[in-house]
């Protein structure tokens, strides 16, 4: 399933609203201007996800994983390479984390960063679809991309798709890149994309 | 009705029991953010009692939360979102009554409270992370300390590498002079003035070599904490004069004037005469090294209050400002490059400082570029000690009419000992082994017996077996009472102990001067 240019543009625009909200939260928390941007988004069958991720991140990553449920259900993950995770933590808190494995304080900060970003994006989707999305407690894991995908695959049956969103954090003259992965059932994705198109025609196009 | 009441009471009992177990703060609100429960942990950790907060609006009870943006988090929770509160970003969740906010270490999370798919309120969990923060901080400072230690170790390795390069150069230079002149002397007959010049150069360089090795050995001993002072009453004036004598040829060769500005005797202190001389010698050698031809090095000693103040001033180039802080550190040289103009190992001044401190003194240096340097050493003085008690370092001992037996299996060593003692007027017989020596004693009448036996004992391992035991077993008429001097290859406390324990009367480690050897022998002569 490939997104049309119109769909992709609309999705980026919508995600940027959520990212903007997350950036504002982080700015308020840290006292530094934090800008979050979505330069790129793509959709892949989950079977292709490993190849897609391997092309952009190292095998070992820090991931914040949150399960969401409701009329639209799935898994949301923020993936950060270890170096990026440490750098982001340092930029946000003015304190370098201890060397790997990341210390508990760094994990907690990164968990909140993932939590803010995932909440903002999924909250935006929920508003768009006018449904309430519930979230599980987010967890931070340090593991390999293939282990993450294995745990995603064993969880649920059925054909699913992954929305892969490049997430650029810009703060204090530095840039850190992470990847947001939202795994949805075909039905959920279909619903989302149709709603996005609708939004683009009604509201988004007017902005 | 009774059963429903029972079940309510049971529920309350269970909740209270659970409350005693909680390791976290837990409070709940309804959809209007009115606090509906507040657990015991929160009472204990924040000082706010359930009776004072339950039933009040969250932001009315804690206005600080709203100011910190928690309104949005609770709105999100009522909309189904779960919110993580990291200590690193929030520092704390619920302020305490009796602790400044800055001292609180909390993290937490806000979760929607759902019942059958309907959000009925929020639940907030608060955790005290103070211990975690402390242990992370400790770990962090340990890591930083080990990083610093690694950097220091790397620097030490570099300093040591530079030192080794310098060392090989410094050892080679005097040896080249000795070998060069020796080859000339061996290859052809030379005139007397040339011979005198050659011997002077060989002597000067050999002495320099001995000093260099002494300094290195002492540095090693100090580093391993094994340097021991042999303390006694010392006249610092005599020590300084002796040191001036040692460096006089070097100063003369460079045309640097040496001035002694102090009373020639009576400046008494407690100390190790050899080590004190080493201090003065090193300061003088340093001053001469950095003073241009035509300059001067001046030694002064004054007595002030309860101190003796030794000063060594030169008219040299002065010390670079950036080198001053490390001037007394080991292996440091202002210019460690191979092309440097001044020789030296970079251990002299560090050794001086260590020896000064071992004497309970202190050393300072002041310097101005181009105007020379002034080293000031302060020792505790002991005017109550009489000058006459001073060790006779300057005694020129004659060994006229003294019969000596020298034992050394190395012909060169035997010759050296024999010549040195003969120069003092002694009659010397040299043999290679203890057996030969004992045989010689057997052949001697009691009037021919040597006054003293000087034996090279190498490292002292089996000296007792071959010579001393058979000797001590003899009657006085056959040599059993002859005092003995053990000459050791190098100075080692263990070898000294062993040798003296075996029965030798004196212990002398190489290298030593003919005067020292003669003084040692003389100290054993009766009458």
XYZ file of C-alpha atoms in Angstrom, chain B:
527
model
C -28.175 -5.290 54.666
C -25.917 -6.652 57.306
C -23.909 -8.446 54.642
C -23.544 -5.286 52.516
C -22.286 -3.377 55.567
C -19.877 -6.187 56.317
C -18.582 -6.096 52.773
C -18.100 -2.293 52.902
C -16.159 -2.658 56.150
C -14.149 -5.462 54.619
C -13.312 -3.312 51.593
C -12.199 -0.468 53.825
C -10.073 -2.856 55.891
C -8.462 -4.279 52.741
C -7.737 -0.805 51.377
C -6.175 0.312 54.677
C -4.075 -2.821 54.809
C -2.917 -2.288 51.218
C -2.093 1.285 52.113
C 0.442 0.170 54.718
C 2.274 -1.756 51.994
C 2.515 1.010 49.414
C 6.073 2.052 48.497
C 4.753 4.884 46.345
C 2.538 7.862 46.779
C -0.919 7.318 45.290
C -3.789 9.755 45.067
C -6.963 9.798 43.027
C -9.223 12.536 41.723
C -12.655 12.457 40.214
C -13.510 13.944 36.817
C -13.651 17.414 38.396
C -10.107 16.967 39.711
C -11.274 16.911 43.304
C -8.898 14.798 45.405
C -10.754 11.655 46.488
C -8.025 9.613 48.122
C -4.541 10.304 49.486
C -2.421 7.450 50.788
C -0.275 7.097 53.867
C 2.995 7.259 51.868
C 2.041 10.737 50.668
C 1.271 11.811 54.222
C 4.662 10.575 55.371
C 6.670 11.924 52.451
C 5.005 15.295 51.864
C 3.562 16.167 55.268
C 0.133 16.830 53.708
C -2.499 14.825 55.575
C -5.418 13.141 53.842
C -7.783 14.989 56.162
C -6.516 18.340 54.880
C -6.484 17.578 51.133
C -9.212 15.018 50.409
C -12.321 16.767 49.155
C -10.400 19.784 47.850
C -9.712 20.621 44.248
C -6.241 19.428 43.204
C -5.111 22.837 41.969
C -6.692 24.626 44.911
C -4.769 22.404 47.317
C -1.579 22.607 45.189
C -1.610 25.815 43.080
C 2.023 25.054 42.242
C 0.887 22.124 40.033
C -1.174 24.325 37.774
C 1.661 26.842 37.466
C 3.883 23.981 36.283
C 1.530 22.996 33.470
C -0.080 19.984 35.120
C -3.515 21.217 33.994
C -2.786 19.903 30.515
C -1.586 16.550 31.836
C -4.787 16.004 33.829
C -6.923 17.102 30.849
C -5.038 14.513 28.797
C -5.635 11.866 31.450
C -9.354 12.636 31.478
C -9.164 12.212 27.687
C -7.588 8.764 28.069
C -3.908 9.687 27.877
C -1.379 8.292 30.220
C 1.382 10.741 31.256
C 4.896 9.983 32.425
C 6.599 12.493 34.764
C 10.377 12.079 34.657
C 12.432 13.420 37.557
C 14.942 14.784 35.044
C 12.301 17.069 33.542
C 10.008 17.838 36.504
C 12.254 17.396 39.617
C 9.206 16.655 41.759
C 5.443 16.094 41.592
C 3.897 16.962 44.962
C 5.625 19.668 47.034
C 6.369 18.814 50.674
C 5.326 20.924 53.635
C 8.663 20.916 55.408
C 11.233 20.537 52.598
C 12.256 23.113 50.009
C 11.154 22.049 46.521
C 14.796 21.910 45.471
C 15.394 19.011 47.850
C 12.591 16.834 46.496
C 13.463 13.991 44.141
C 10.326 12.529 42.658
C 9.058 11.033 39.452
C 5.565 9.847 38.724
C 2.773 9.131 36.294
C -0.787 10.232 35.766
C -3.211 7.598 34.482
C -6.873 7.782 33.556
C -9.047 5.864 36.005
C -11.451 3.782 33.948
C -14.499 1.778 34.896
C -16.164 -0.294 32.165
C -14.685 1.862 29.414
C -15.714 5.139 31.027
C -13.113 7.495 32.501
C -14.235 8.317 36.010
C -11.191 10.165 37.265
C -7.411 10.099 37.465
C -4.859 8.270 39.528
C -1.409 9.741 40.169
C 1.521 7.659 41.344
C 4.519 9.421 42.926
C 7.883 7.786 43.515
C 10.786 8.988 45.651
C 13.921 8.646 43.500
C 16.394 10.321 45.891
C 18.394 7.131 46.404
C 18.593 6.490 42.700
C 19.782 10.047 42.024
C 22.447 9.771 44.735
C 23.761 6.456 43.436
C 23.801 7.763 39.855
C 25.675 10.819 41.024
C 28.197 8.624 42.837
C 28.647 6.451 39.807
C 29.068 9.552 37.673
C 31.749 10.970 39.943
C 33.503 7.595 40.014
C 33.541 7.528 36.235
C 34.821 11.095 36.116
C 37.493 10.293 38.697
C 38.647 7.281 36.706
C 38.694 9.396 33.529
C 40.852 11.932 35.311
C 43.091 9.169 36.652
C 43.465 7.754 33.150
C 44.419 11.173 31.791
C 46.972 11.595 34.569
C 48.371 8.121 33.910
C 48.669 8.879 30.211
C 50.490 12.099 31.010
C 52.762 10.224 33.411
C 53.602 7.733 30.664
C 54.496 10.589 28.353
C 56.657 12.261 31.000
C 58.348 8.921 31.624
C 58.987 8.399 27.911
C 60.608 11.807 27.718
C 62.595 10.919 30.806
C 63.885 7.676 29.287
C 64.997 9.498 26.171
C 66.792 12.045 28.324
C 68.228 9.323 30.523
C 69.891 7.458 27.698
C 71.349 10.723 26.464
C 72.562 11.713 29.921
C 74.178 8.361 30.617
C 75.857 8.246 27.259
C 77.400 11.701 27.339
C 79.800 11.264 30.286
C 80.515 7.697 29.190
C 81.503 8.928 25.748
C 84.021 11.274 27.339
C 85.414 8.542 29.585
C 85.643 5.978 26.780
C 87.030 8.478 24.291
C 89.851 9.617 26.541
C 90.582 6.107 27.778
C 91.002 4.910 24.185
C 93.405 7.760 23.483
C 95.445 6.893 26.572
C 95.525 3.213 25.655
C 96.414 3.746 22.000
C 99.531 5.831 22.348
C 101.931 7.343 24.868
C 100.903 10.869 25.813
C 102.680 13.817 27.345
C 102.161 14.666 31.005
C 99.921 17.730 30.484
C 97.736 15.761 28.083
C 97.596 12.879 30.563
C 96.590 15.224 33.374
C 93.872 16.735 31.188
C 92.600 13.301 30.189
C 92.479 12.105 33.781
C 90.719 15.271 34.874
C 88.025 14.797 32.205
C 87.630 11.099 33.005
C 87.425 11.835 36.709
C 84.922 14.646 36.292
C 82.688 12.587 34.030
C 82.897 9.484 36.162
C 81.946 11.527 39.231
C 79.071 13.071 37.290
C 77.935 9.592 36.324
C 78.008 8.421 39.928
C 75.994 11.459 41.025
C 73.471 10.801 38.290
C 73.035 7.192 39.315
C 72.885 8.134 43.012
C 70.117 10.608 42.267
C 68.213 8.003 40.287
C 68.566 5.385 42.994
C 67.490 7.866 45.639
C 64.515 8.895 43.548
C 63.543 5.249 43.247
C 63.984 4.760 46.989
C 61.869 7.797 47.766
C 59.178 6.622 45.350
C 59.020 3.263 47.086
C 59.259 4.884 50.535
C 62.536 3.123 51.271
C 64.846 6.076 51.741
C 66.055 6.251 55.337
C 67.956 9.177 56.769
C 70.894 8.460 59.030
C 70.300 11.414 61.254
C 72.860 13.016 63.525
C 74.183 16.467 64.440
C 75.347 18.182 61.252
C 77.046 21.476 60.625
C 75.285 22.792 57.540
C 78.181 25.160 56.850
C 80.616 22.277 56.505
C 78.160 20.376 54.353
C 77.760 23.367 52.057
C 81.529 23.844 51.799
C 81.959 20.185 50.890
C 79.269 20.502 48.204
C 80.976 23.616 46.832
C 84.226 21.636 46.598
C 82.457 18.979 44.532
C 81.017 21.378 41.974
C 83.982 23.753 41.886
C 85.597 22.081 38.847
C 82.338 22.248 36.881
C 81.889 25.922 37.745
C 85.509 26.665 36.880
C 85.219 24.860 33.549
C 82.282 27.136 32.675
C 83.817 30.249 34.230
C 80.970 30.691 36.691
C 81.983 32.205 40.034
C 81.016 30.322 43.200
C 80.525 32.437 46.302
C 80.046 31.201 49.844
C 78.453 33.864 52.038
C 78.175 32.264 55.443
C 80.162 31.484 58.589
C 82.395 28.455 57.935
C 81.059 26.534 60.915
C 78.593 26.457 63.780
C 75.355 26.277 61.776
C 74.007 23.187 63.474
C 70.989 21.094 62.666
C 69.867 17.484 62.876
C 70.100 15.657 59.597
C 71.826 13.197 57.313
C 75.112 14.800 56.248
C 75.257 12.908 52.918
C 71.682 13.810 51.996
C 72.162 17.432 53.001
C 75.220 17.587 50.809
C 73.141 16.083 48.010
C 70.595 18.891 48.456
C 73.227 21.637 48.280
C 75.062 19.908 45.467
C 71.939 19.595 43.342
C 70.950 23.220 43.886
C 74.475 24.349 43.006
C 74.659 22.121 39.939
C 71.288 23.454 38.816
C 72.417 27.059 39.331
C 75.665 26.529 37.455
C 73.854 24.794 34.606
C 71.530 27.718 33.984
C 74.104 30.474 34.474
C 75.985 31.860 31.508
C 79.759 32.153 31.438
C 80.862 35.080 33.591
C 77.883 34.773 35.960
C 77.887 33.739 39.577
C 76.194 31.309 41.932
C 76.017 32.387 45.560
C 75.325 30.179 48.562
C 74.155 31.803 51.753
C 73.187 30.362 55.137
C 71.614 32.444 57.864
C 70.177 31.547 61.216
C 66.766 33.049 61.868
C 64.607 32.316 64.876
C 64.674 28.538 65.135
C 65.566 28.023 61.469
C 68.578 27.709 59.237
C 67.920 29.354 55.903
C 69.985 28.155 52.989
C 69.844 30.215 49.818
C 71.267 29.438 46.401
C 71.079 32.371 44.004
C 72.218 32.407 40.404
C 72.497 35.098 37.754
C 71.141 32.828 35.033
C 68.253 33.010 32.627
C 65.502 32.521 35.206
C 62.641 30.047 35.161
C 59.745 30.298 32.673
C 56.556 31.319 34.492
C 54.577 28.344 33.206
C 57.223 25.947 34.498
C 57.204 27.279 38.065
C 54.231 25.237 39.311
C 55.835 21.919 38.300
C 59.492 22.753 38.886
C 59.766 20.361 41.838
C 57.945 17.509 40.078
C 59.803 14.434 38.940
C 61.038 14.126 35.354
C 60.014 17.718 34.590
C 62.129 19.951 32.489
C 61.287 23.377 31.173
C 62.500 22.253 27.765
C 62.177 18.491 27.332
C 62.978 18.628 23.609
C 65.913 16.688 22.255
C 67.479 19.896 20.989
C 67.478 21.522 24.413
C 70.543 23.448 25.465
C 70.783 22.141 29.014
C 71.611 18.639 30.100
C 70.085 16.890 33.083
C 67.534 14.275 33.983
C 64.839 16.384 35.533
C 65.056 14.568 38.838
C 67.471 16.851 40.705
C 65.006 19.428 42.009
C 62.304 16.876 42.765
C 64.874 14.919 44.753
C 65.931 18.105 46.531
C 62.391 18.851 47.566
C 61.817 15.308 48.811
C 65.067 15.314 50.803
C 64.310 18.751 52.240
C 60.880 17.564 53.331
C 62.351 14.407 54.856
C 64.435 16.776 56.981
C 61.332 18.621 58.116
C 62.226 21.600 55.943
C 60.624 23.349 53.005
C 61.844 24.803 49.736
C 60.724 27.808 47.712
C 61.876 29.365 44.517
C 61.499 32.833 43.113
C 62.648 33.838 39.681
C 62.457 36.599 37.108
C 63.161 35.983 33.472
C 66.701 37.091 32.653
C 67.535 37.923 36.273
C 68.258 34.504 37.684
C 66.591 32.371 40.310
C 66.691 32.200 44.082
C 66.106 28.901 45.868
C 65.411 29.196 49.581
C 65.520 26.142 51.853
C 64.426 26.406 55.464
C 65.489 23.776 58.014
C 64.780 23.641 61.735
C 68.080 24.601 63.423
C 69.661 23.005 66.524
C 72.097 25.591 67.936
C 72.371 23.461 71.095
C 74.416 20.848 69.226
C 78.171 21.398 69.327
C 80.005 21.841 66.054
C 82.689 19.352 67.144
C 80.164 16.522 66.945
C 79.812 17.035 63.246
C 80.623 14.020 61.146
C 84.153 14.246 59.891
C 83.250 14.367 56.232
C 86.285 16.461 55.527
C 88.766 14.416 57.499
C 91.682 13.531 55.315
C 92.615 10.209 56.779
C 96.074 8.889 56.461
C 96.539 5.150 56.809
C 100.295 5.266 57.336
C 101.730 2.038 58.742
C 98.391 0.274 58.395
C 98.403 -3.295 56.981
C 95.338 -4.150 54.970
C 94.153 -7.329 53.271
C 91.872 -6.801 50.268
C 89.695 -9.642 48.919
C 88.022 -9.195 45.568
C 87.604 -11.817 42.840
C 87.460 -9.142 40.134
C 91.007 -8.002 39.228
C 89.839 -4.470 38.283
C 87.947 -4.041 41.534
C 90.880 -5.414 43.526
C 93.265 -3.029 41.822
C 90.966 -0.082 42.449
C 90.694 -0.857 46.165
C 94.416 -1.505 46.458
C 95.415 1.727 44.719
C 92.920 3.836 46.667
C 94.140 2.489 50.008
C 97.808 2.654 49.077
C 97.367 6.336 48.239
C 96.399 6.829 51.877
C 99.647 5.253 52.961
C 98.443 1.739 53.756
C 100.368 -1.455 52.968
C 97.913 -3.507 50.959
C 97.883 -7.177 50.024
C 95.268 -8.219 47.482
C 93.840 -11.736 47.023
C 90.981 -13.099 44.901
C 89.171 -15.453 47.273
C 88.342 -15.965 50.934
C 90.259 -19.258 50.837
C 93.388 -17.465 49.658
C 92.907 -14.903 52.403
C 92.581 -17.538 55.100
C 95.662 -19.334 53.732
C 97.569 -16.074 53.876
C 96.574 -15.565 57.520
C 97.818 -19.083 58.245
C 101.212 -18.161 56.834
C 101.439 -14.867 58.748
C 102.984 -14.334 62.158
C 100.838 -12.369 64.588
C 102.966 -9.286 63.813
C 102.293 -9.667 60.125
C 98.515 -10.015 60.462
C 96.581 -7.279 58.686
C 94.968 -4.580 60.849
C 91.772 -4.642 58.787
C 90.328 -6.915 56.092
C 88.425 -5.256 53.249
C 86.320 -7.783 51.349
C 84.203 -7.320 48.286
C 81.056 -9.307 49.060
C 79.227 -8.720 45.787
C 75.587 -8.649 46.751
C 76.383 -10.116 50.133
C 74.592 -13.397 49.570
C 77.152 -15.872 50.874
C 79.738 -13.564 52.434
C 79.256 -15.128 55.842
C 79.913 -18.694 54.668
C 83.182 -18.168 52.885
C 84.980 -15.625 55.018
C 83.392 -14.450 58.208
C 82.468 -17.753 59.822
C 85.897 -19.371 59.338
C 87.521 -16.103 60.416
C 85.499 -15.656 63.600
C 86.155 -19.278 64.512
C 89.874 -18.526 64.720
C 91.878 -17.499 67.734
C 93.043 -13.839 67.864
C 96.609 -14.964 67.164
C 95.483 -16.546 63.897
C 93.452 -13.520 62.824
C 90.132 -14.215 64.534
C 89.876 -10.662 65.935
C 90.683 -8.712 62.764
C 87.956 -6.136 62.039
C 86.315 -6.405 58.625
C 84.814 -4.055 56.061
C 82.322 -5.468 53.555
C 82.241 -3.703 50.215
C 78.923 -4.302 48.468
C 78.187 -3.976 44.760
C 75.265 -1.670 45.416
C 73.474 -0.264 48.381
C 70.572 -2.352 49.531
C 69.153 -2.402 53.059
C 68.717 -6.182 52.941
C 72.259 -6.816 51.852
C 73.469 -4.409 54.554
C 71.512 -6.207 57.262
C 72.714 -9.592 56.103
C 76.327 -8.548 55.923
C 76.398 -6.924 59.347
C 74.461 -9.798 60.872
C 77.038 -12.222 59.480
C 79.708 -10.464 61.537
C 81.275 -7.786 59.330
C 82.108 -4.648 61.321
C 81.410 -2.114 58.604
C 79.369 -1.988 55.416
C 80.268 0.200 52.459
C 78.319 0.240 49.211
C 79.752 1.185 45.843
C 80.310 3.778 44.643
C 82.363 5.439 47.340
C 85.273 7.845 47.360
C 88.800 6.864 48.500
C 88.269 9.222 51.447
C 85.152 7.393 52.549
C 86.926 4.062 52.256
C 89.887 5.360 54.252
C 87.651 6.900 56.921
C 85.792 3.622 57.280
C 88.997 1.629 57.638
C 90.381 4.154 60.068
C 87.293 3.972 62.254
C 88.178 0.330 62.893
C 91.760 0.929 64.021
C 92.308 0.749 67.713
C 94.241 3.520 69.468
